[in-house]
């Protein structure tokens, strides 16, 4: 993968990526990751925990790490979009754009 900027990462299909969750490092914060396609500027559905309907394509491919970053394995073109990490305690959120080319 190539990091274009602090909020844009470009990968190839089949690669794995680690998406950072910047500035939300509270060890007490419960972090959720959300997805939206590039045209919608608000989170659409949960990636972690996996949304029971729309998030099934992430099943067995995603993991949250100790620093709240999100890894996604076996990337596909359908994974292109905006990913949001949000804390449940302060409702703080950060996003990162993922492109698959």
mmCIF file of N, CA and C in Angstrom:
data_model
loop_
_atom_site.group_PDB
_atom_site.id
_atom_site.type_symbol
_atom_site.label_atom_id
_atom_site.label_comp_id
_atom_site.label_asym_id
_atom_site.label_seq_id
_atom_site.Cartn_x
_atom_site.Cartn_y
_atom_site.Cartn_z
ATOM 1 N N UNK A 1 0.835 -1.190 0.000
ATOM 2 C CA UNK A 1 0.000 0.000 0.000
ATOM 3 C C UNK A 1 0.878 1.250 0.000
ATOM 4 N N UNK A 2 0.341 2.325 -0.512
ATOM 5 C CA UNK A 2 1.026 3.605 -0.554
ATOM 6 C C UNK A 2 0.246 4.616 0.269
ATOM 7 N N UNK A 3 0.937 5.308 1.160
ATOM 8 C CA UNK A 3 0.304 6.356 1.949
ATOM 9 C C UNK A 3 0.471 7.665 1.187
ATOM 10 N N UNK A 4 -0.637 8.181 0.636
ATOM 11 C CA UNK A 4 -0.601 9.414 -0.151
ATOM 12 C C UNK A 4 -0.512 10.638 0.761
ATOM 13 N N UNK A 5 -1.226 10.595 1.892
ATOM 14 C CA UNK A 5 -1.196 11.664 2.882
ATOM 15 C C UNK A 5 -1.647 11.046 4.201
ATOM 16 N N UNK A 6 -1.785 11.859 5.227
ATOM 17 C CA UNK A 6 -2.174 11.311 6.527
ATOM 18 C C UNK A 6 -3.588 10.737 6.503
ATOM 19 N N UNK A 7 -4.370 11.075 5.480
ATOM 20 C CA UNK A 7 -5.740 10.575 5.454
ATOM 21 C C UNK A 7 -6.123 9.865 4.153
ATOM 22 N N UNK A 8 -5.126 9.539 3.306
ATOM 23 C CA UNK A 8 -5.403 8.818 2.051
ATOM 24 C C UNK A 8 -4.395 7.681 1.895
ATOM 25 N N UNK A 9 -4.922 6.456 1.714
ATOM 26 C CA UNK A 9 -4.079 5.280 1.509
ATOM 27 C C UNK A 9 -4.571 4.566 0.254
ATOM 28 N N UNK A 10 -3.635 4.200 -0.629
ATOM 29 C CA UNK A 10 -3.970 3.500 -1.870
ATOM 30 C C UNK A 10 -3.339 2.104 -1.823
ATOM 31 N N UNK A 11 -4.151 1.067 -2.097
ATOM 32 C CA UNK A 11 -3.674 -0.319 -2.083
ATOM 33 C C UNK A 11 -4.096 -1.020 -3.369
ATOM 34 N N UNK A 12 -3.539 -2.198 -3.583
ATOM 35 C CA UNK A 12 -3.922 -3.039 -4.712
ATOM 36 C C UNK A 12 -4.827 -4.164 -4.204
ATOM 37 N N UNK A 13 -5.686 -4.701 -5.076
ATOM 38 C CA UNK A 13 -6.527 -5.826 -4.660
ATOM 39 C C UNK A 13 -5.664 -6.977 -4.126
ATOM 40 N N UNK A 14 -6.139 -7.623 -3.063
ATOM 41 C CA UNK A 14 -5.422 -8.750 -2.470
ATOM 42 C C UNK A 14 -4.472 -8.366 -1.357
ATOM 43 N N UNK A 15 -4.088 -7.081 -1.277
ATOM 44 C CA UNK A 15 -3.185 -6.628 -0.221
ATOM 45 C C UNK A 15 -3.931 -6.507 1.105
ATOM 46 N N UNK A 16 -3.162 -6.267 2.165
ATOM 47 C CA UNK A 16 -3.720 -5.961 3.482
ATOM 48 C C UNK A 16 -3.352 -4.531 3.830
ATOM 49 N N UNK A 17 -4.166 -3.890 4.685
ATOM 50 C CA UNK A 17 -3.905 -2.502 5.057
ATOM 51 C C UNK A 17 -4.128 -2.336 6.556
ATOM 52 N N UNK A 18 -3.417 -1.371 7.133
ATOM 53 C CA UNK A 18 -3.612 -0.986 8.524
ATOM 54 C C UNK A 18 -4.033 0.480 8.521
ATOM 55 N N UNK A 19 -5.289 0.745 8.904
ATOM 56 C CA UNK A 19 -5.816 2.109 8.911
ATOM 57 C C UNK A 19 -5.631 2.703 10.299
ATOM 58 N N UNK A 20 -4.943 3.851 10.404
ATOM 59 C CA UNK A 20 -4.689 4.451 11.716
ATOM 60 C C UNK A 20 -5.930 5.147 12.272
ATOM 61 N N UNK A 21 -6.022 5.143 13.583
ATOM 62 C CA UNK A 21 -7.088 5.878 14.276
ATOM 63 C C UNK A 21 -6.369 6.958 15.073
ATOM 64 N N UNK A 22 -6.081 8.097 14.419
ATOM 65 C CA UNK A 22 -5.268 9.155 15.002
ATOM 66 C C UNK A 22 -5.973 9.916 16.111
ATOM 67 N N UNK A 23 -5.233 10.292 17.119
ATOM 68 C CA UNK A 23 -5.694 11.192 18.176
ATOM 69 C C UNK A 23 -6.822 10.630 19.031
ATOM 70 N N UNK A 24 -7.060 9.337 18.945
ATOM 71 C CA UNK A 24 -8.054 8.712 19.816
ATOM 72 C C UNK A 24 -7.322 7.579 20.527
ATOM 73 N N UNK A 25 -6.457 7.955 21.429
ATOM 74 C CA UNK A 25 -5.599 6.962 22.064
ATOM 75 C C UNK A 25 -5.964 6.675 23.509
ATOM 76 N N UNK A 26 -7.129 7.105 23.937
ATOM 77 C CA UNK A 26 -7.552 6.824 25.299
ATOM 78 C C UNK A 26 -7.698 5.313 25.474
ATOM 79 N N UNK A 27 -6.987 4.735 26.445
ATOM 80 C CA UNK A 27 -7.108 3.286 26.640
ATOM 81 C C UNK A 27 -8.500 2.894 27.141
ATOM 82 N N UNK A 28 -9.269 3.877 27.597
ATOM 83 C CA UNK A 28 -10.596 3.588 28.129
ATOM 84 C C UNK A 28 -11.681 3.745 27.071
ATOM 85 N N UNK A 29 -11.333 4.308 25.928
ATOM 86 C CA UNK A 29 -12.338 4.549 24.889
ATOM 87 C C UNK A 29 -12.673 3.248 24.173
ATOM 88 N N UNK A 30 -13.953 3.039 23.948
ATOM 89 C CA UNK A 30 -14.397 1.921 23.121
ATOM 90 C C UNK A 30 -14.498 2.452 21.697
ATOM 91 N N UNK A 31 -13.740 1.869 20.783
ATOM 92 C CA UNK A 31 -13.685 2.381 19.412
ATOM 93 C C UNK A 31 -14.470 1.471 18.475
ATOM 94 N N UNK A 32 -15.250 2.107 17.600
ATOM 95 C CA UNK A 32 -15.928 1.404 16.528
ATOM 96 C C UNK A 32 -15.409 1.957 15.208
ATOM 97 N N UNK A 33 -15.358 1.103 14.191
ATOM 98 C CA UNK A 33 -14.988 1.539 12.850
ATOM 99 C C UNK A 33 -16.222 1.485 11.958
ATOM 100 N N UNK A 34 -16.412 2.534 11.160
ATOM 101 C CA UNK A 34 -17.555 2.667 10.270
ATOM 102 C C UNK A 34 -17.069 2.873 8.847
ATOM 103 N N UNK A 35 -17.951 2.603 7.879
ATOM 104 C CA UNK A 35 -17.631 2.736 6.457
ATOM 105 C C UNK A 35 -18.658 3.634 5.777
ATOM 106 N N UNK A 36 -18.207 4.404 4.809
ATOM 107 C CA UNK A 36 -19.113 5.067 3.870
ATOM 108 C C UNK A 36 -18.439 5.088 2.512
ATOM 109 N N UNK A 37 -19.255 5.074 1.445
ATOM 110 C CA UNK A 37 -18.609 5.181 0.137
ATOM 111 C C UNK A 37 -18.135 6.624 -0.044
ATOM 112 N N UNK A 38 -17.363 6.855 -1.056
ATOM 113 C CA UNK A 38 -16.684 8.145 -1.208
ATOM 114 C C UNK A 38 -17.638 9.307 -1.455
ATOM 115 N N UNK A 39 -18.878 9.032 -1.865
ATOM 116 C CA UNK A 39 -19.829 10.095 -2.169
ATOM 117 C C UNK A 39 -20.592 10.569 -0.929
ATOM 118 N N UNK A 40 -20.621 9.758 0.112
ATOM 119 C CA UNK A 40 -21.391 10.081 1.314
ATOM 120 C C UNK A 40 -20.427 10.476 2.426
ATOM 121 N N UNK A 41 -20.684 11.615 3.052
ATOM 122 C CA UNK A 41 -19.726 12.152 4.019
ATOM 123 C C UNK A 41 -20.061 11.831 5.474
ATOM 124 N N UNK A 42 -20.956 10.896 5.688
ATOM 125 C CA UNK A 42 -21.242 10.435 7.048
ATOM 126 C C UNK A 42 -21.168 8.912 7.072
ATOM 127 N N UNK A 43 -20.793 8.327 8.208
ATOM 128 C CA UNK A 43 -20.690 6.862 8.291
ATOM 129 C C UNK A 43 -22.013 6.177 7.935
ATOM 130 N N UNK A 44 -21.941 5.096 7.132
ATOM 131 C CA UNK A 44 -23.124 4.371 6.688
ATOM 132 C C UNK A 44 -23.404 3.137 7.530
ATOM 133 N N UNK A 45 -22.376 2.321 7.772
ATOM 134 C CA UNK A 45 -22.580 1.117 8.576
ATOM 135 C C UNK A 45 -21.288 0.700 9.254
ATOM 136 N N UNK A 46 -21.458 -0.101 10.288
ATOM 137 C CA UNK A 46 -20.337 -0.502 11.132
ATOM 138 C C UNK A 46 -19.522 -1.628 10.496
ATOM 139 N N UNK A 47 -18.191 -1.458 10.514
ATOM 140 C CA UNK A 47 -17.271 -2.497 10.052
ATOM 141 C C UNK A 47 -16.872 -3.366 11.252
ATOM 142 N N UNK A 48 -16.540 -2.721 12.372
ATOM 143 C CA UNK A 48 -16.232 -3.406 13.635
ATOM 144 C C UNK A 48 -16.936 -2.664 14.745
ATOM 145 N N UNK A 49 -17.856 -3.272 15.478
ATOM 146 C CA UNK A 49 -18.310 -4.651 15.259
ATOM 147 C C UNK A 49 -19.048 -4.774 13.925
ATOM 148 N N UNK A 50 -18.996 -5.969 13.327
ATOM 149 C CA UNK A 50 -19.530 -6.185 11.987
ATOM 150 C C UNK A 50 -21.044 -5.992 11.970
ATOM 151 N N UNK A 51 -21.516 -5.121 11.063
ATOM 152 C CA UNK A 51 -22.942 -4.918 10.846
ATOM 153 C C UNK A 51 -23.535 -6.240 10.343
ATOM 154 N N UNK A 52 -24.626 -6.676 10.942
ATOM 155 C CA UNK A 52 -25.157 -8.000 10.626
ATOM 156 C C UNK A 52 -25.622 -8.158 9.184
ATOM 157 N N UNK A 53 -25.963 -7.062 8.526
ATOM 158 C CA UNK A 53 -26.434 -7.173 7.142
ATOM 159 C C UNK A 53 -25.371 -6.664 6.170
ATOM 160 N N UNK A 54 -25.060 -5.365 6.230
ATOM 161 C CA UNK A 54 -24.160 -4.764 5.242
ATOM 162 C C UNK A 54 -22.690 -5.080 5.486
ATOM 163 N N UNK A 55 -22.308 -5.364 6.727
ATOM 164 C CA UNK A 55 -20.897 -5.559 7.023
ATOM 165 C C UNK A 55 -20.383 -6.968 6.826
ATOM 166 N N UNK A 56 -21.216 -7.868 6.327
ATOM 167 C CA UNK A 56 -20.817 -9.273 6.225
ATOM 168 C C UNK A 56 -19.602 -9.484 5.320
ATOM 169 N N UNK A 57 -19.386 -8.605 4.377
ATOM 170 C CA UNK A 57 -18.213 -8.779 3.499
ATOM 171 C C UNK A 57 -16.904 -8.597 4.254
ATOM 172 N N UNK A 58 -16.958 -8.031 5.468
ATOM 173 C CA UNK A 58 -15.758 -7.860 6.280
ATOM 174 C C UNK A 58 -15.511 -9.035 7.218
ATOM 175 N N UNK A 59 -16.464 -9.953 7.294
ATOM 176 C CA UNK A 59 -16.357 -11.070 8.239
ATOM 177 C C UNK A 59 -15.031 -11.803 8.036
ATOM 178 N N UNK A 60 -14.314 -12.051 9.111
ATOM 179 C CA UNK A 60 -13.028 -12.764 9.110
ATOM 180 C C UNK A 60 -11.912 -12.030 8.366
ATOM 181 N N UNK A 61 -12.099 -10.730 8.058
ATOM 182 C CA UNK A 61 -11.042 -9.967 7.373
ATOM 183 C C UNK A 61 -10.601 -8.743 8.157
ATOM 184 N N UNK A 62 -11.262 -8.408 9.269
ATOM 185 C CA UNK A 62 -10.947 -7.174 9.988
ATOM 186 C C UNK A 62 -10.576 -7.451 11.439
ATOM 187 N N UNK A 63 -9.730 -6.552 11.976
ATOM 188 C CA UNK A 63 -9.319 -6.675 13.371
ATOM 189 C C UNK A 63 -8.927 -5.289 13.885
ATOM 190 N N UNK A 64 -9.364 -4.958 15.117
ATOM 191 C CA UNK A 64 -8.915 -3.725 15.768
ATOM 192 C C UNK A 64 -7.710 -4.068 16.628
ATOM 193 N N UNK A 65 -6.662 -3.258 16.519
ATOM 194 C CA UNK A 65 -5.425 -3.472 17.273
ATOM 195 C C UNK A 65 -5.410 -2.600 18.526
ATOM 196 N N UNK A 66 -4.415 -2.803 19.378
ATOM 197 C CA UNK A 66 -4.320 -2.106 20.652
ATOM 198 C C UNK A 66 -4.290 -0.591 20.544
ATOM 199 N N UNK A 67 -3.767 -0.065 19.445
ATOM 200 C CA UNK A 67 -3.723 1.392 19.254
ATOM 201 C C UNK A 67 -4.967 1.891 18.511
ATOM 202 N N UNK A 68 -6.001 1.066 18.444
ATOM 203 C CA UNK A 68 -7.286 1.363 17.804
ATOM 204 C C UNK A 68 -7.236 1.386 16.280
ATOM 205 N N UNK A 69 -6.079 1.031 15.681
ATOM 206 C CA UNK A 69 -6.016 0.953 14.227
ATOM 207 C C UNK A 69 -6.798 -0.279 13.752
ATOM 208 N N UNK A 70 -7.203 -0.250 12.490
ATOM 209 C CA UNK A 70 -8.002 -1.321 11.898
ATOM 210 C C UNK A 70 -7.211 -1.984 10.785
ATOM 211 N N UNK A 71 -7.071 -3.309 10.850
ATOM 212 C CA UNK A 71 -6.458 -4.011 9.724
ATOM 213 C C UNK A 71 -7.560 -4.695 8.920
ATOM 214 N N UNK A 72 -7.400 -4.636 7.594
ATOM 215 C CA UNK A 72 -8.302 -5.320 6.664
ATOM 216 C C UNK A 72 -7.427 -6.164 5.749
ATOM 217 N N UNK A 73 -7.735 -7.445 5.638
ATOM 218 C CA UNK A 73 -6.966 -8.346 4.778
ATOM 219 C C UNK A 73 -7.743 -8.645 3.505
ATOM 220 N N UNK A 74 -7.039 -9.205 2.515
ATOM 221 C CA UNK A 74 -7.649 -9.614 1.244
ATOM 222 C C UNK A 74 -8.533 -8.511 0.657
ATOM 223 N N UNK A 75 -7.938 -7.334 0.455
ATOM 224 C CA UNK A 75 -8.692 -6.183 -0.051
ATOM 225 C C UNK A 75 -9.282 -6.437 -1.434
ATOM 226 N N UNK A 76 -10.471 -5.870 -1.663
ATOM 227 C CA UNK A 76 -11.116 -5.913 -2.974
ATOM 228 C C UNK A 76 -11.476 -4.479 -3.370
ATOM 229 N N UNK A 77 -11.820 -4.281 -4.638
ATOM 230 C CA UNK A 77 -12.212 -2.964 -5.118
ATOM 231 C C UNK A 77 -13.408 -2.442 -4.316
ATOM 232 N N UNK A 78 -14.268 -3.343 -3.854
ATOM 233 C CA UNK A 78 -15.446 -2.943 -3.075
ATOM 234 C C UNK A 78 -15.084 -2.319 -1.722
ATOM 235 N N UNK A 79 -13.842 -2.485 -1.270
ATOM 236 C CA UNK A 79 -13.418 -1.899 0.001
ATOM 237 C C UNK A 79 -13.061 -0.417 -0.118
ATOM 238 N N UNK A 80 -13.036 0.104 -1.353
ATOM 239 C CA UNK A 80 -12.756 1.525 -1.576
ATOM 240 C C UNK A 80 -13.799 2.378 -0.860
ATOM 241 N N UNK A 81 -13.330 3.409 -0.154
ATOM 242 C CA UNK A 81 -14.255 4.321 0.506
ATOM 243 C C UNK A 81 -13.623 5.003 1.694
ATOM 244 N N UNK A 82 -14.471 5.617 2.507
ATOM 245 C CA UNK A 82 -14.036 6.342 3.694
ATOM 246 C C UNK A 82 -14.274 5.467 4.915
ATOM 247 N N UNK A 83 -13.255 5.371 5.773
ATOM 248 C CA UNK A 83 -13.379 4.610 7.016
ATOM 249 C C UNK A 83 -13.257 5.579 8.184
ATOM 250 N N UNK A 84 -14.140 5.435 9.166
ATOM 251 C CA UNK A 84 -14.230 6.338 10.300
ATOM 252 C C UNK A 84 -13.983 5.557 11.572
ATOM 253 N N UNK A 85 -13.074 6.023 12.419
ATOM 254 C CA UNK A 85 -12.992 5.454 13.762
ATOM 255 C C UNK A 85 -13.657 6.439 14.704
ATOM 256 N N UNK A 86 -14.527 5.913 15.554
ATOM 257 C CA UNK A 86 -15.299 6.755 16.466
ATOM 258 C C UNK A 86 -15.233 6.161 17.870
ATOM 259 N N UNK A 87 -15.122 7.030 18.864
ATOM 260 C CA UNK A 87 -15.202 6.542 20.241
ATOM 261 C C UNK A 87 -16.638 6.675 20.710
ATOM 262 N N UNK A 88 -17.036 5.767 21.565
ATOM 263 C CA UNK A 88 -18.396 5.827 22.084
ATOM 264 C C UNK A 88 -18.468 6.756 23.288
ATOM 265 N N UNK A 89 -17.310 7.025 23.939
ATOM 266 C CA UNK A 89 -17.397 7.847 25.153
ATOM 267 C C UNK A 89 -17.408 9.345 24.879
ATOM 268 N N UNK A 90 -16.733 9.810 23.837
ATOM 269 C CA UNK A 90 -16.715 11.249 23.548
ATOM 270 C C UNK A 90 -17.319 11.585 22.188
ATOM 271 N N UNK A 91 -17.657 10.567 21.406
ATOM 272 C CA UNK A 91 -18.180 10.742 20.057
ATOM 273 C C UNK A 91 -17.178 11.456 19.147
ATOM 274 N N UNK A 92 -15.896 11.374 19.497
ATOM 275 C CA UNK A 92 -14.841 11.897 18.626
ATOM 276 C C UNK A 92 -14.696 10.948 17.439
ATOM 277 N N UNK A 93 -14.436 11.474 16.252
ATOM 278 C CA UNK A 93 -14.189 10.579 15.124
ATOM 279 C C UNK A 93 -13.100 11.124 14.215
ATOM 280 N N UNK A 94 -12.428 10.213 13.547
ATOM 281 C CA UNK A 94 -11.396 10.536 12.556
ATOM 282 C C UNK A 94 -11.661 9.658 11.339
ATOM 283 N N UNK A 95 -11.293 10.163 10.151
ATOM 284 C CA UNK A 95 -11.517 9.328 8.983
ATOM 285 C C UNK A 95 -10.258 9.192 8.153
ATOM 286 N N UNK A 96 -10.252 8.132 7.347
ATOM 287 C CA UNK A 96 -9.167 7.866 6.414
ATOM 288 C C UNK A 96 -9.794 7.317 5.142
ATOM 289 N N UNK A 97 -9.310 7.826 4.004
ATOM 290 C CA UNK A 97 -9.825 7.400 2.689
ATOM 291 C C UNK A 97 -8.975 6.238 2.205
ATOM 292 N N UNK A 98 -9.645 5.152 1.781
ATOM 293 C CA UNK A 98 -8.941 3.988 1.249
ATOM 294 C C UNK A 98 -9.316 3.817 -0.215
ATOM 295 N N UNK A 99 -8.304 3.762 -1.077
ATOM 296 C CA UNK A 99 -8.540 3.517 -2.502
ATOM 297 C C UNK A 99 -7.909 2.192 -2.889
ATOM 298 N N UNK A 100 -8.605 1.406 -3.713
ATOM 299 C CA UNK A 100 -8.085 0.136 -4.207
ATOM 300 C C UNK A 100 -7.968 0.259 -5.728
ATOM 301 N N UNK A 101 -6.719 0.142 -6.222
ATOM 302 C CA UNK A 101 -6.485 0.301 -7.677
ATOM 303 C C UNK A 101 -5.704 -0.865 -8.204
#
